[in-house]
N, CA and C of each residue as an Amber inpcrd file, in Angstrom:
protein
   333
-118.2610000 -34.7730000 -71.9210000-119.1110000 -33.9710000 -72.9590000
-119.7380000 -32.1830000 -72.4520000-119.9910000 -31.8710000 -73.3910000
-120.0870000 -30.1640000 -72.7390000-121.8990000 -30.1190000 -72.4910000
-122.3530000 -29.4140000 -71.3890000-123.4440000 -29.3330000 -71.1880000
-123.8430000 -27.6290000 -70.8110000-124.7370000 -27.3540000 -71.6180000
-125.2600000 -25.5450000 -71.1000000-126.4510000 -25.3100000 -70.2970000
-126.2160000 -24.6580000 -69.4730000-127.0180000 -24.3350000 -68.8290000
-127.9490000 -22.9070000 -68.5420000-129.6000000 -22.6820000 -69.3810000
-129.8920000 -21.3220000 -69.4130000-129.8100000 -20.7300000 -68.4270000
-129.8860000 -19.2660000 -67.9470000-130.8980000 -18.5950000 -67.0290000
-130.7680000 -17.0490000 -67.3420000-131.7420000 -16.2890000 -66.2370000
-131.9600000 -15.3640000 -66.7680000-133.3850000 -14.9980000 -67.1510000
-134.5840000 -15.7350000 -67.4350000-135.4890000 -15.8850000 -67.2930000
-136.5080000 -15.5550000 -66.7150000-137.7250000 -14.8210000 -66.4720000
-138.4610000 -14.3970000 -65.7510000-139.8450000 -13.9350000 -66.3460000
-140.3410000 -13.1030000 -65.2520000-142.0090000 -12.4030000 -65.8010000
-141.1020000 -10.6940000 -65.9080000-141.0840000 -10.3390000 -67.1730000
-141.5970000  -8.5760000 -67.3380000-142.3170000  -8.5060000 -67.9490000
-142.7580000  -6.4550000 -67.7560000-144.1090000  -6.0370000 -68.3540000
-143.2050000  -5.9130000 -70.1150000-144.2790000  -5.6540000 -70.4960000
-143.7380000  -5.1140000 -72.3680000-143.1010000  -3.5750000 -72.0550000
-141.5560000  -3.5750000 -72.6340000-141.4970000  -2.5160000 -72.4610000
-139.6580000  -2.4160000 -71.7550000-139.7180000  -3.9640000 -71.4060000
-138.9100000  -4.2840000 -70.4000000-137.7330000  -5.1740000 -71.0200000
-136.5570000  -5.5260000 -70.0320000-135.2830000  -5.7830000 -70.4270000
-135.3950000  -7.3210000 -69.9840000-134.5020000  -8.1730000 -70.3270000
-134.0270000  -9.5470000 -69.4720000-132.9830000  -9.5800000 -70.3220000
-131.7420000 -10.0590000 -69.8470000-130.6490000 -10.6760000 -69.9030000
-130.3940000 -11.9300000 -69.4380000-130.4650000 -13.0390000 -70.5310000
-130.6100000 -14.3290000 -70.4330000-128.8510000 -14.9410000 -70.6810000
-128.7600000 -15.7180000 -69.6990000-127.2790000 -15.8150000 -69.7940000
-127.1350000 -17.4220000 -70.2370000-126.0880000 -18.0430000 -70.8220000
-125.9610000 -19.6950000 -71.3120000-124.4020000 -19.8300000 -70.6330000
-123.8160000 -21.1300000 -69.6120000-122.9660000 -21.0280000 -69.3880000
-122.5300000 -22.6730000 -69.6580000-121.8080000 -22.3590000 -70.4710000
-121.0520000 -23.7760000 -71.0130000-120.0280000 -24.4330000 -69.8730000
-120.0860000 -26.0620000 -69.5730000-119.4610000 -26.4340000 -68.4860000
-117.9630000 -26.7530000 -68.6100000-117.1780000 -26.1450000 -70.2960000
-116.0050000 -25.6940000 -70.4880000-115.8150000 -24.8790000 -71.8650000
-114.9350000 -24.5770000 -71.7840000-114.4990000 -24.1720000 -73.0490000
-114.9230000 -24.1190000 -74.2360000-115.5800000 -23.8670000 -74.9860000
-116.1630000 -24.1170000 -76.0540000-116.7190000 -23.0530000 -77.1490000
-116.8580000 -21.8460000 -76.2870000-117.7490000 -20.6800000 -77.2110000
-116.3990000 -20.1210000 -78.2830000-115.0040000 -20.3370000 -77.9810000
-114.1820000 -19.7740000 -78.5620000-113.5160000 -20.8580000 -80.0730000
-114.9340000 -22.2620000 -79.7790000-114.2480000 -22.4440000 -80.7130000
-115.3660000 -22.9160000 -81.5510000-116.7330000 -22.9930000 -80.8140000
-118.0860000 -22.8570000 -81.6760000-118.7480000 -21.4550000 -81.8780000
-119.5130000 -21.9720000 -82.7180000-120.4800000 -20.7060000 -82.8970000
-121.6500000 -21.0240000 -81.7410000-122.9440000 -20.3720000 -81.4740000
-123.7510000 -20.9890000 -80.9880000-124.8780000 -19.4920000 -81.1490000
-126.2630000 -20.7160000 -80.8140000-127.1180000 -19.7020000 -80.8650000
-128.5590000 -19.3850000 -79.9450000-129.3690000 -18.6070000 -80.5110000
-130.6920000 -18.8540000 -78.9220000-131.6520000 -18.9770000 -79.9520000
-132.5130000 -19.7600000 -79.3820000-133.6180000 -20.0250000 -79.8570000
-134.6790000 -19.8310000 -79.0720000-136.0170000 -20.0680000 -79.7500000
-137.4060000 -20.2390000 -78.4990000-138.1510000 -21.1030000 -79.2440000
-139.1670000 -20.8820000 -78.2620000-140.0720000 -22.3830000 -78.4780000
-141.5330000 -22.0640000 -77.9410000-142.5270000 -21.3490000 -78.3450000
-144.3370000 -21.9700000 -77.8230000-144.4850000 -22.8890000 -77.9120000
-146.0000000 -22.8710000 -77.1550000-147.1200000 -24.3010000 -77.2740000
-147.0580000 -24.2050000 -78.6250000-146.9980000 -25.2960000 -78.8400000
-147.8020000 -25.5030000 -80.4460000-146.7930000 -25.1660000 -81.8130000
-145.8690000 -24.3710000 -81.3840000-145.0120000 -24.0030000 -82.4260000
-143.4580000 -24.8280000 -82.6710000-143.0710000 -24.7410000 -83.4870000
-141.7440000 -25.2730000 -83.4250000-140.2330000 -24.3520000 -83.2490000
-139.6340000 -24.9740000 -82.7330000-138.4300000 -23.9020000 -82.1000000
-137.8590000 -23.3140000 -83.7130000-137.5760000 -22.1440000 -83.2290000
-137.4130000 -20.9850000 -84.0410000-135.4940000 -20.4350000 -83.7780000
-134.9280000 -19.6380000 -84.5100000-133.6230000 -18.8960000 -84.4200000
-134.3480000 -18.0710000 -84.0960000-133.6670000 -17.4040000 -82.9690000
-133.4350000 -16.0830000 -82.6050000-132.4340000 -15.3460000 -82.9290000
-131.4700000 -15.9110000 -82.8130000-129.8550000 -15.0080000 -82.8730000
-128.6200000 -16.0370000 -83.0190000-128.0320000 -15.7310000 -83.5820000
-126.5890000 -16.3400000 -83.6870000-125.5580000 -15.7780000 -83.6360000
-124.1800000 -16.4500000 -83.0350000-123.4690000 -15.9380000 -83.3320000
-122.1840000 -16.4880000 -83.9000000-121.1620000 -16.2940000 -85.0240000
-120.2310000 -17.4740000 -85.7040000-119.1320000 -17.6090000 -84.5940000
-118.1500000 -18.7300000 -84.5740000-116.7150000 -18.7700000 -83.7200000
-116.4130000 -17.5630000 -84.1270000-116.2710000 -16.2190000 -85.2420000
-115.0640000 -15.4740000 -85.0590000-116.1380000 -14.2680000 -84.4220000
-117.5300000 -14.4470000 -84.3150000-118.0430000 -13.0900000 -83.3010000
-118.8690000 -12.5660000 -84.7180000-119.5800000 -13.1150000 -85.7330000
-120.3550000 -12.1280000 -86.6950000-122.0060000 -13.0740000 -86.1780000
-123.1250000 -12.0040000 -85.9240000-124.2620000 -11.8520000 -85.3860000
-125.2790000 -11.7630000 -87.0000000-126.2820000 -12.5030000 -86.6430000
-126.9860000 -12.6000000 -87.1380000-128.5530000 -12.5730000 -86.6160000
-129.6100000 -12.0760000 -86.8960000-130.6360000 -12.0700000 -86.1540000
-132.2880000 -12.3620000 -86.8660000-133.3160000 -12.5660000 -86.1300000
-134.9060000 -13.0500000 -86.4280000-134.9090000 -11.6700000 -87.0210000
-135.4790000 -11.6520000 -87.8800000-136.6750000 -10.2790000 -88.6030000
-136.9100000  -9.4010000 -87.1480000-138.1640000 -10.3950000 -86.3240000
-138.2470000  -9.7830000 -85.5940000-138.3970000  -9.5190000 -84.4120000
-136.4150000  -9.4230000 -84.0560000-136.1060000  -9.2050000 -83.1320000
-134.9710000  -7.9920000 -83.0290000-134.3890000  -7.8050000 -84.1330000
-133.7330000  -7.1650000 -84.9690000-133.5550000  -5.8450000 -84.2190000
-132.5560000  -5.3990000 -83.7730000-132.7880000  -4.3310000 -83.3360000
-133.1620000  -3.7700000 -81.7010000-133.4820000  -5.1030000 -81.2190000
-134.3550000  -5.1870000 -79.6140000-132.7200000  -6.4170000 -79.0100000
-132.6950000  -7.4410000 -79.6040000-132.2770000  -8.0660000 -78.8270000
-130.4580000  -8.1000000 -79.7640000-130.1090000  -8.4950000 -78.6560000
-128.3170000  -8.3350000 -78.6930000-127.2730000 -10.0210000 -78.0200000
-126.8690000 -10.1450000 -79.3150000-125.8480000 -11.7220000 -78.5840000
-124.4510000 -11.2030000 -78.4700000-124.0440000 -12.0960000 -77.4010000
-122.7930000 -12.0070000 -77.1730000-122.0640000 -13.2960000 -76.5100000
-120.8930000 -13.0450000 -76.3120000-120.2060000 -14.0780000 -75.6570000
-118.9880000 -13.1890000 -75.0380000-118.5590000 -13.9750000 -73.5460000
-117.7890000 -13.8440000 -72.9320000-116.5430000 -15.4170000 -72.9530000
-115.2940000 -15.3710000 -73.4610000-115.1810000 -16.7170000 -74.0100000
-114.5950000 -17.0730000 -72.3350000-113.8640000 -16.0040000 -71.8990000
-113.2550000 -16.2920000 -70.8370000-114.4000000 -16.8490000 -69.7680000
-115.2450000 -16.5750000 -69.4450000-116.5950000 -16.9640000 -68.5230000
-117.0930000 -18.4350000 -69.1260000-116.6550000 -18.6300000 -70.3670000
-117.7570000 -19.9340000 -71.2000000-118.9380000 -19.7240000 -70.6250000
-119.3160000 -18.3140000 -71.1350000-121.0880000 -17.7580000 -71.2240000
-121.2500000 -16.6930000 -72.3270000-122.2560000 -17.5800000 -72.8040000
-122.7030000 -16.6520000 -74.0680000-124.1380000 -15.8240000 -73.4070000
-125.0420000 -14.7380000 -74.3260000-125.5640000 -13.9600000 -73.6750000
-126.4780000 -13.5950000 -74.7720000-127.8090000 -13.0430000 -74.3190000
-128.6080000 -12.6360000 -74.8810000-129.7120000 -11.0730000 -74.2660000
-129.1010000 -10.0840000 -74.8900000-130.0660000  -9.1070000 -74.1900000
-130.9850000  -8.6090000 -74.3960000-132.0250000  -9.1970000 -74.1580000
-133.3750000  -8.8330000 -74.8620000-134.0720000  -7.1930000 -73.9620000
-133.8820000  -6.2820000 -74.7020000-134.6600000  -5.2620000 -74.7990000
-136.0400000  -4.7640000 -75.7600000-136.3230000  -3.8670000 -74.9140000
-138.1540000  -3.7420000 -75.5020000-139.0760000  -4.6960000 -76.0880000
-139.1290000  -5.7210000 -74.8810000-139.7260000  -6.3880000 -74.7840000
-141.1840000  -6.1090000 -75.3260000-141.9320000  -7.5010000 -75.8850000
-143.1680000  -7.5290000 -76.4500000-144.1220000  -8.7370000 -76.1440000
-145.1110000  -8.8690000 -75.9750000-146.0000000 -10.0250000 -75.4870000
-145.4010000 -11.1120000 -76.5180000-145.7910000 -10.8630000 -77.8110000
-144.8150000 -11.9390000 -78.5940000-143.9290000 -12.5760000 -78.5270000
-142.9330000 -12.0440000 -77.3670000-141.8160000 -12.6740000 -77.3430000
-141.4080000 -14.0510000 -75.9540000-142.4950000 -13.7400000 -75.8610000
-142.7720000 -15.1100000 -74.4980000-142.4480000 -16.0140000 -75.2920000
-141.9340000 -16.4790000 -74.7360000-141.5650000 -18.0800000 -74.9580000
-140.8250000 -18.9240000 -74.0290000-140.3510000 -20.1520000 -74.1810000
-138.9070000 -21.0340000 -73.7430000-137.9200000 -20.6010000 -75.1170000
-136.6680000 -20.1640000 -73.7310000-135.4910000 -19.8630000 -74.6020000
-134.0100000 -20.6640000 -74.1760000-133.7980000 -21.6910000 -75.8860000
-133.0800000 -22.2090000 -75.4880000-131.6440000 -21.5190000 -75.7800000
-129.9190000 -22.1640000 -75.4880000-128.8810000 -21.7520000 -76.2330000
-128.4720000 -23.4510000 -76.9180000-127.8170000 -23.0230000 -77.9940000
-127.2740000 -24.4730000 -78.9870000-126.0360000 -24.1450000 -79.1420000
-125.1280000 -24.7410000 -78.9000000-123.6650000 -25.2700000 -79.3240000
-123.5760000 -26.1590000 -80.1050000-122.9370000 -26.6070000 -81.7510000
-122.8220000 -27.8290000 -81.9890000-124.1410000 -28.6770000 -82.3640000
-124.0890000 -30.0680000 -81.2560000-125.1840000 -30.6300000 -81.1460000
-125.7390000 -30.7150000 -80.1140000-125.5640000 -29.8170000 -78.8900000
-125.8860000 -29.7310000 -77.6050000-127.0730000 -28.5490000 -77.3320000
-127.9980000 -29.1090000 -76.5450000-128.9990000 -28.0900000 -76.2690000
-128.5270000 -27.6170000 -74.7580000-128.7640000 -26.4090000 -74.5510000
-129.2030000 -26.4990000 -72.9660000-131.0840000 -26.7720000 -72.2720000
-130.9600000 -26.5980000 -71.4760000-132.5190000 -27.3020000 -71.1280000
-133.5850000 -26.2250000 -71.3140000-133.3290000 -24.8700000 -71.2030000
-134.3910000 -23.6310000 -71.9070000-134.8020000 -22.7590000 -70.0750000
-134.9200000 -21.6690000 -70.9580000-135.8150000 -20.9330000 -69.4470000
-136.4950000 -20.0810000 -69.9930000-137.9160000 -19.8900000 -68.9070000
-138.7010000 -19.3300000 -69.4900000-138.5140000 -17.4340000 -69.5120000
-139.2930000 -17.2770000 -70.4370000-139.7080000 -15.4180000 -70.3470000
-141.0060000 -15.6370000 -70.9740000-141.4340000 -14.5640000 -69.8830000
-142.6730000 -14.3060000 -69.9150000-143.0770000 -12.8760000 -70.1460000
-143.6810000 -12.2750000 -71.3260000-144.1570000 -10.8450000 -71.0560000
-145.4080000 -10.4880000 -71.0110000-145.7270000  -9.8650000 -69.9220000
-147.0580000  -9.5950000 -69.6270000-147.4120000  -8.7150000 -68.9210000
-148.3840000  -7.6390000 -69.0280000-148.9860000  -6.5200000 -67.9620000
-149.5480000  -7.2240000 -67.3170000
């Protein structure tokens, strides 16, 4: 069974940057696409960024131009580089591949 573990969240001021990491317990991202999702209290989980098995990316309109999804297959790790962060980006961020979800990592953007 593949396990995913997110890290890199924390508290950052508006305009700052964070890089989230998603480490898989074994090689998977070279075969499967993966996505980053986020969820705030009282809201449904929403797709933030997606990368296919062949490296094609897609982004939610709200983060386009600010966030970048990538992966390092040799390290079994996917990333979400988050720049120009806004308070509305505050959420728990999750990575997902296939039917497997990570536990999530909290991102808080506040002055």
